[in-house]
């Protein structure tokens, strides 16, 4: 949804339910489908599942028109660009006023090059897949200057085990331990061990263990979740506990920082009944009230000191 990820839903009668922990709302319309995200972005699809319109609460609108392998996107200011796609819906080219971009792929349909022509100049960015075990594993990027600025390596299972920039800068290594934990060593040699729990098929971090070093403070922290995978408690590296509660829509309605101490601070949130927008946020020393129009655009914000 807007970031290349997939959100899955199941339909049972008139009810549409997310199966992937998605907090947005999908509804059927006379002309297709409408998805409203938690940030009040609206994605309109036709009956074939093609995206035909996108809008946000700030008034930005993108319209999508399809003609064979071409997709033209036009915004509310009249600007437009056109993509051509291959049979896998991967972009082959993008044309807009003053710029043309072409995309190249390898036999595994992985992006290998982006060539941009703009202002009479041509630049090239390359993506490398050099591991003989699998030519779909991204191993590096060479930028428009011809400099190899990123490199990755993998184990036999295709899991990333190292990442670094040019000349070994910012190098991080990853070890996958037999007990299911993961140890990450940063460029300064500090090791942090991550533990996980699967909830509804999603792996959640339950603890981070990292002892202090000369260059880094300790990173010990822990997390618990409810049956839906929503964060229930968080304990930071100083032992400070934060607790969370949610409504039936999965939206946070209460958060208590430094829970169980004299410094405890609770923040509660009331939400719009249909939009993913707060209407009242109550803090120890103030109450903030919001009003919106039907499109989710903020009309007013009032702060009352307590």
Short mmCIF file of C-alpha atoms in Angstrom, two decimals, residues 278-281 286-293 297-305:
data_model
loop_
_atom_site.label_atom_id
_atom_site.label_comp_id
_atom_site.label_asym_id
_atom_site.label_seq_id
_atom_site.Cartn_x
_atom_site.Cartn_y
_atom_site.Cartn_z
CA UNK A 278 -7.28 11.55 17.16
CA UNK A 279 -10.07 13.80 18.40
CA UNK A 280 -8.96 14.32 22.02
CA UNK A 281 -5.50 13.74 23.49
CA UNK A 286 -3.18 19.64 28.98
CA UNK A 287 -6.00 18.46 26.76
CA UNK A 288 -5.76 18.87 22.99
CA UNK A 289 -8.93 18.70 20.89
CA UNK A 290 -9.02 18.27 17.10
CA UNK A 291 -11.80 18.75 14.56
CA UNK A 292 -11.76 17.53 10.93
CA UNK A 293 -13.84 17.74 7.80
CA UNK A 297 -8.44 17.52 6.92
CA UNK A 298 -7.81 19.27 10.21
CA UNK A 299 -10.13 22.24 10.76
CA UNK A 300 -9.09 23.25 14.26
CA UNK A 301 -6.81 22.38 17.15
CA UNK A 302 -7.54 23.59 20.68
CA UNK A 303 -5.20 23.23 23.66
CA UNK A 304 -6.56 23.52 27.19
CA UNK A 305 -4.08 23.70 30.06
#
